[in-house]
Short mmCIF file of C-alpha atoms in Angstrom, two decimals:
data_model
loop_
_atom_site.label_atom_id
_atom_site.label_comp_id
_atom_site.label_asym_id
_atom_site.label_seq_id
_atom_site.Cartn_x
_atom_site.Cartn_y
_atom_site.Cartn_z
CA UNK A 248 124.13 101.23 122.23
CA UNK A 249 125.85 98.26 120.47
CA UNK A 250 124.81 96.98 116.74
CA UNK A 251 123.70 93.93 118.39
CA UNK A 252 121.01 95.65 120.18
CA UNK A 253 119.08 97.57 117.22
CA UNK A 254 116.23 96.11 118.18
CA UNK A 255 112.17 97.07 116.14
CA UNK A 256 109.22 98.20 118.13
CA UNK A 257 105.80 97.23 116.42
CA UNK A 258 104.16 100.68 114.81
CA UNK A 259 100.83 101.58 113.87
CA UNK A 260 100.51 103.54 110.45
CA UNK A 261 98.55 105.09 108.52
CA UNK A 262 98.83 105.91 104.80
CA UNK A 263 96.37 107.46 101.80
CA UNK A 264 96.90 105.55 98.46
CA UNK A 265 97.70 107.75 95.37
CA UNK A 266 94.56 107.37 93.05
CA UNK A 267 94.23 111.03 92.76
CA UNK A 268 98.06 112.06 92.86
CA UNK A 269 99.27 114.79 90.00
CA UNK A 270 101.01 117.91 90.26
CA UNK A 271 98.99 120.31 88.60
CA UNK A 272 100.16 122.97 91.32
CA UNK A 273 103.86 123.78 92.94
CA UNK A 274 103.76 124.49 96.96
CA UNK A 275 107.51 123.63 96.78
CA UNK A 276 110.95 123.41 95.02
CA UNK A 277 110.39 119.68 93.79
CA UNK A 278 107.22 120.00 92.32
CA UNK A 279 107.03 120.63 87.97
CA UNK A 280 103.52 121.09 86.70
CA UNK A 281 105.21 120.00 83.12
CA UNK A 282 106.30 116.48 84.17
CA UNK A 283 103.59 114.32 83.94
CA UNK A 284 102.99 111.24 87.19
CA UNK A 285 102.35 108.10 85.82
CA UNK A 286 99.65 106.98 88.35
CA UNK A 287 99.73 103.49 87.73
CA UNK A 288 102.94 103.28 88.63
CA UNK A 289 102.66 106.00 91.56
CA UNK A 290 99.86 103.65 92.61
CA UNK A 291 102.31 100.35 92.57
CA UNK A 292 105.27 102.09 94.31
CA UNK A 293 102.85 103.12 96.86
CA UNK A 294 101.41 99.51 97.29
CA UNK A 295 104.99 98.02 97.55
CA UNK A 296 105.61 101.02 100.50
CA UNK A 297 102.39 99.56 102.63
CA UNK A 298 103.13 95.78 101.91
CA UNK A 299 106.65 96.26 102.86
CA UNK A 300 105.71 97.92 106.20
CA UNK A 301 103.13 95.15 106.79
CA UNK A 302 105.50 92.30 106.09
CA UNK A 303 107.92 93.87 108.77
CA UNK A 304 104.64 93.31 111.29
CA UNK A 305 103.35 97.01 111.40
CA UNK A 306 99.61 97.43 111.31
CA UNK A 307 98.73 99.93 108.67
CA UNK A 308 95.52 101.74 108.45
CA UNK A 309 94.53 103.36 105.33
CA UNK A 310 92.26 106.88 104.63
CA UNK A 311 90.63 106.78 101.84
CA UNK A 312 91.96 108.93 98.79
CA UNK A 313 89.46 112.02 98.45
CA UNK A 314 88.87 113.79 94.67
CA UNK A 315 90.33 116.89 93.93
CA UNK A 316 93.16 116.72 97.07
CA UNK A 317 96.34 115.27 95.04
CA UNK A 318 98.73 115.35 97.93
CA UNK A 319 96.31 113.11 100.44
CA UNK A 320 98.55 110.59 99.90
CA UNK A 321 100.78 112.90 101.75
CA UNK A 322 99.58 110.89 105.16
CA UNK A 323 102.05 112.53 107.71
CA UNK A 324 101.31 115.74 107.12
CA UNK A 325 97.48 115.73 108.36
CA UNK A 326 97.76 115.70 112.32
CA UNK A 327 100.82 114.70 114.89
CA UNK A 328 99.34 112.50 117.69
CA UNK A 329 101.74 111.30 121.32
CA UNK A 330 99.83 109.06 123.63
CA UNK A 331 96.37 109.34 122.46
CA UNK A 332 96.03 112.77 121.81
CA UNK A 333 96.15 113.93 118.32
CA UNK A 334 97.16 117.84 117.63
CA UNK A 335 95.53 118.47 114.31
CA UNK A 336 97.18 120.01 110.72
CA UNK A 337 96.43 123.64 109.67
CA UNK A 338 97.69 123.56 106.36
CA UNK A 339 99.40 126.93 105.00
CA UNK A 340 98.74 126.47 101.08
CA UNK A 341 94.89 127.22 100.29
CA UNK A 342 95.40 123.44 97.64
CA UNK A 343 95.74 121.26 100.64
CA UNK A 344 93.62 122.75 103.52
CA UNK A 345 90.62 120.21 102.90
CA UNK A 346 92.84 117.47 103.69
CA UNK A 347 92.78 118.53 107.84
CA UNK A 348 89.04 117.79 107.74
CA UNK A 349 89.55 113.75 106.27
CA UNK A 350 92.18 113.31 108.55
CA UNK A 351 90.00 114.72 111.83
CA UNK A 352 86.84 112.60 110.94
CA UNK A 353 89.36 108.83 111.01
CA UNK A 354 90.61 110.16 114.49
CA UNK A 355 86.47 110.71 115.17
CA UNK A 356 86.07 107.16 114.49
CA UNK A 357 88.39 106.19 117.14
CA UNK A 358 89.12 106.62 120.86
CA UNK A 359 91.63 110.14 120.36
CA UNK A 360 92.00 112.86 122.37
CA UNK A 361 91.47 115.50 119.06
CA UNK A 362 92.81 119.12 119.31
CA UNK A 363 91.55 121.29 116.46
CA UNK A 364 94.68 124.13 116.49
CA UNK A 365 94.60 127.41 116.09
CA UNK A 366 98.09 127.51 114.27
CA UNK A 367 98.85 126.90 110.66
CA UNK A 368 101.25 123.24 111.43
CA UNK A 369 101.69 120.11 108.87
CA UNK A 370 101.16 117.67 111.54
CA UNK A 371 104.46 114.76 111.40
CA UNK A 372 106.09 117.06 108.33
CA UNK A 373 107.11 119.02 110.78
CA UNK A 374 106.73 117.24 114.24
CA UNK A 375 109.06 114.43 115.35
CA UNK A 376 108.55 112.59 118.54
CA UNK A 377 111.20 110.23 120.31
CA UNK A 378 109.74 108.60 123.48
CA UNK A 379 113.04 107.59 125.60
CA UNK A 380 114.96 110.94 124.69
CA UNK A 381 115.53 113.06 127.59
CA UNK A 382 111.58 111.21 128.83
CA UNK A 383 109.89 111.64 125.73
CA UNK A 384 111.10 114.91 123.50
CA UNK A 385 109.08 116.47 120.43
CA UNK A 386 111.52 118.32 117.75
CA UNK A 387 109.57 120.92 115.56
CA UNK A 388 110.71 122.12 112.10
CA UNK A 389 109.47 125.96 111.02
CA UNK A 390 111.28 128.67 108.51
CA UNK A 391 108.77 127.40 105.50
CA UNK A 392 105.78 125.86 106.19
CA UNK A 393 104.61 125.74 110.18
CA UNK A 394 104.20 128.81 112.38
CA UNK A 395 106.54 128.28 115.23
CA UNK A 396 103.78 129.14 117.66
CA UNK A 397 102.07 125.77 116.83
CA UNK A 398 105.33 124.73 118.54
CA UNK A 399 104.04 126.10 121.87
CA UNK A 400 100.27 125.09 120.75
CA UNK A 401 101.64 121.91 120.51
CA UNK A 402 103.42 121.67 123.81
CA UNK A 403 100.14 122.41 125.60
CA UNK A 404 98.26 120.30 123.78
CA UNK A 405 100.76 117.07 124.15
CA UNK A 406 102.31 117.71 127.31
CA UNK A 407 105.96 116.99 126.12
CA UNK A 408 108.60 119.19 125.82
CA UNK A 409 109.01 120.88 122.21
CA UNK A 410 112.23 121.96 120.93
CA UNK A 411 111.96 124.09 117.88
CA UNK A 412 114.44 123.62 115.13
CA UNK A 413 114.37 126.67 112.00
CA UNK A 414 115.14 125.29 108.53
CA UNK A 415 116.64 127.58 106.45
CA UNK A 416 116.51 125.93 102.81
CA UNK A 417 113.39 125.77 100.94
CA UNK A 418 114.82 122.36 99.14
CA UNK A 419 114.34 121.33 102.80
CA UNK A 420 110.77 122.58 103.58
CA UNK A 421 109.49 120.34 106.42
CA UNK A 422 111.45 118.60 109.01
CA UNK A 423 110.92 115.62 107.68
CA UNK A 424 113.46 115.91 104.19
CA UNK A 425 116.10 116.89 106.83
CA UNK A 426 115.78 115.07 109.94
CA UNK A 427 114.44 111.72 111.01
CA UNK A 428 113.93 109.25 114.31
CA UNK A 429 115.90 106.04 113.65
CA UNK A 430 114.72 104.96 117.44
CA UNK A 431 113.01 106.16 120.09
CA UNK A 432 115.79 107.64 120.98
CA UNK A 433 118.35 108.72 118.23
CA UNK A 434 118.25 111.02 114.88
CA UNK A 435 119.83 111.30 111.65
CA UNK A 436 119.83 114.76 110.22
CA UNK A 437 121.10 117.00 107.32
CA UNK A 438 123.23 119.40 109.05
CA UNK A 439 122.77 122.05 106.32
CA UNK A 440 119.31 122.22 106.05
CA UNK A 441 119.25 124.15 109.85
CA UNK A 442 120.20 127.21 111.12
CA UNK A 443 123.48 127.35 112.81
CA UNK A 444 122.15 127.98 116.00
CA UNK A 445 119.52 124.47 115.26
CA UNK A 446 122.70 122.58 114.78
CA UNK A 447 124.42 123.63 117.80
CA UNK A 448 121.22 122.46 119.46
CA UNK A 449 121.07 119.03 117.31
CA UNK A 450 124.82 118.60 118.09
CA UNK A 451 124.14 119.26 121.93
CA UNK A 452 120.75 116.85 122.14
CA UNK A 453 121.86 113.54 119.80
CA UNK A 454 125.80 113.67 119.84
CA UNK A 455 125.34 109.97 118.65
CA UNK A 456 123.60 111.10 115.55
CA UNK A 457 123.58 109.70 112.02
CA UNK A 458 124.91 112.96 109.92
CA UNK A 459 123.61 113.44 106.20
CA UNK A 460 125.53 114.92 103.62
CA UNK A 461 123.68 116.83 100.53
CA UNK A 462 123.49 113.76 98.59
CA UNK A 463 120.92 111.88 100.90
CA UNK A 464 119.29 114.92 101.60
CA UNK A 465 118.75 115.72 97.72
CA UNK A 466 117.83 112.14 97.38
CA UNK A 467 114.87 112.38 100.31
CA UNK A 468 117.13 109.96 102.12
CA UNK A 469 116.04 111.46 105.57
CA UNK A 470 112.45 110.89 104.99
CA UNK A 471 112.55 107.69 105.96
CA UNK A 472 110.38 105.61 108.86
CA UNK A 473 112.39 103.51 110.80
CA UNK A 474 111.29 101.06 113.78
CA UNK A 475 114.22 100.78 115.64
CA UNK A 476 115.77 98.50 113.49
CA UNK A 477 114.71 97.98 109.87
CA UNK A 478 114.96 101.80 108.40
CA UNK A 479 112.36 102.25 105.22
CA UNK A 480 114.38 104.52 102.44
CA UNK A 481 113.64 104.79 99.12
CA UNK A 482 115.91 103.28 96.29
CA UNK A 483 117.63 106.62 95.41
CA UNK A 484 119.25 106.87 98.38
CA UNK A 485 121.69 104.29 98.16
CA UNK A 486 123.98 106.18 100.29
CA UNK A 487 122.41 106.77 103.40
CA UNK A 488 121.35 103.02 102.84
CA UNK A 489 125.21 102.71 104.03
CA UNK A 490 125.03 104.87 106.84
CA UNK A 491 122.56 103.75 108.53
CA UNK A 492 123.45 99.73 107.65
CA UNK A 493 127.00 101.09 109.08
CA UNK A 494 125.45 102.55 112.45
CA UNK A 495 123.96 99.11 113.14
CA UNK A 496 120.16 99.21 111.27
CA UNK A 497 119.14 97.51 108.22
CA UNK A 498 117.87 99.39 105.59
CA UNK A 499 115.30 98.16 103.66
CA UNK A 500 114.62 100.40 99.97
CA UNK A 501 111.36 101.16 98.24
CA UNK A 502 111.12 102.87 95.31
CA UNK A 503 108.86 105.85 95.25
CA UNK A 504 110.44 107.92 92.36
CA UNK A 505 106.89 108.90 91.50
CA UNK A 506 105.82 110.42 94.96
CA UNK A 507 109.20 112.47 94.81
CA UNK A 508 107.75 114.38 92.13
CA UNK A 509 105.63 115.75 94.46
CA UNK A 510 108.03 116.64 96.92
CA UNK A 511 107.95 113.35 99.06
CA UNK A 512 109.09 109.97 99.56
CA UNK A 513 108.46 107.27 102.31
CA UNK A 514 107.64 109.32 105.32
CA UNK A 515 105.79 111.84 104.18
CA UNK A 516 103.43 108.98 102.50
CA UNK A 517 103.31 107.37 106.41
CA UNK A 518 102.26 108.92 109.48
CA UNK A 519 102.56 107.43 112.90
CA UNK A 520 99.66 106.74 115.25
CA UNK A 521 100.58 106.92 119.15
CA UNK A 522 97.50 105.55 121.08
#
């Protein structure tokens, strides 16, 4: 595919605004109970994150923000849904398991296919789905946080193929800090964050793939959202800014230095919605 034809694909989105985000627990390597969040700002970053994905003419629903769950605004990580049918999130750490229930009762309120799972899985944290690769193809992140047999729960449940991918540093504890869609059709990905065996599978699947060094991995460069064109990264990550803008997107940067102090940046604050 040429530069000239990047072309976007109107999303649907949904995202949980911050008004109860601290990190008065750590589930994972980013995440210090003595730096405090300034929620006001969290809350403003977050705000700039929806408005920007609105201006680019995505519609973006929001759950409300529940007491007591800080990492709700965490929006990706509560189901995974392909064509209408949403598998839900078992979440492995005891602080966030509540949030599966919010997320379930907006899908209620709508015309989804709901699957309750049986698996412990953080819904979009660890599923990525690319509709025109190899007919539609789900990639699956486990080593940390999802059992791998929500991989084959998942299958079932979706009817698309699932290849599972193992992560083997806890810096890199869902799919989504190491790997990303930038179409429906292509990844970028931090090499070092897999197994080998993973990246002889990633090298075999996307040859065409935007490669990550530690940098934009460090800076939560690969937890982006991209529609097909304009790729959403935050500010930090001014170099893979460049290599996407080089492989024919255009970035656009948001800064969510606030969010990253609990472990996440733009796409773990956005999940997708497939009707």
């Amino acid at each position: 595919m040429s530069h000239t034809e990047r072309m976007p694909r109107t999303r649907t989105y949904l995202m949980c605004p911050p008004e109860h985000f601290t990190v008065e627990y750590a589930i994972n390597p980013w995440m210090d109970t003595t730096a405090p969040v300034d929620p006001v700002l969290a809350l403003k970053q977050w705000q700039m994150l929806h408005d920007t994905l609105a201006d680019l003419g995505h519609q973006v629903h929001v759950l409300s923000p529940q007491p007591g769950l800080p990492d709700m605004v965490f929006a990706a990580n509560g189901a995974f849904s392909v064509d209408g049918t949403v598998y839900g999130a078992r979440f492995k750490h005891p602080q966030r398991a509540a949030e599966a229930a919010f997320h379930q009762l907006f899908y209620a309120s709508g015309a989804w296919r709901f699957a309750d799972p049986a698996f412990v899985n953080e819904g979009e944290g660890d599923f990525a789905y690319l509709p025109n690769a190899y007919g539609g193809l789900i990639l699956a992140g486990y080593g940390f946080r999802t059992d791998p047999a929500a991989h084959a729960e998942a299958q079932e449940v979706l009817g698309r193929p699932v290849v599972s991918l193992k992560l083997v540093d806890p810096a890199y504890y869902h799919l989504d800090t190491a790997l990303a869609a930038l179409d429906d059709r292509n990844v970028t990905y931090y090499p070092d964050a897999f197994s080998a065996a993973s990246q002889r599978v990633l090298r075999q699947l996307f040859p065409d793939a935007v490669l990550a060094d530690r940098a934009d991995a460090e800076a939560f460069g690969l937890n982006l959202v991209s529609d097909g064109r304009n790729v959403v990264l935050n500010t930090e990550a001014a170099g893979m800014a460049d290599k996407v803008r080089a492989a024919g997107y255009t970035p656009v940067t948001v800064d969510l230095s606030e969010l990253k102090r609990g472990g996440g940046s733009v796409k773990c604050a956005v999940a997708e919605l497939r009707p």
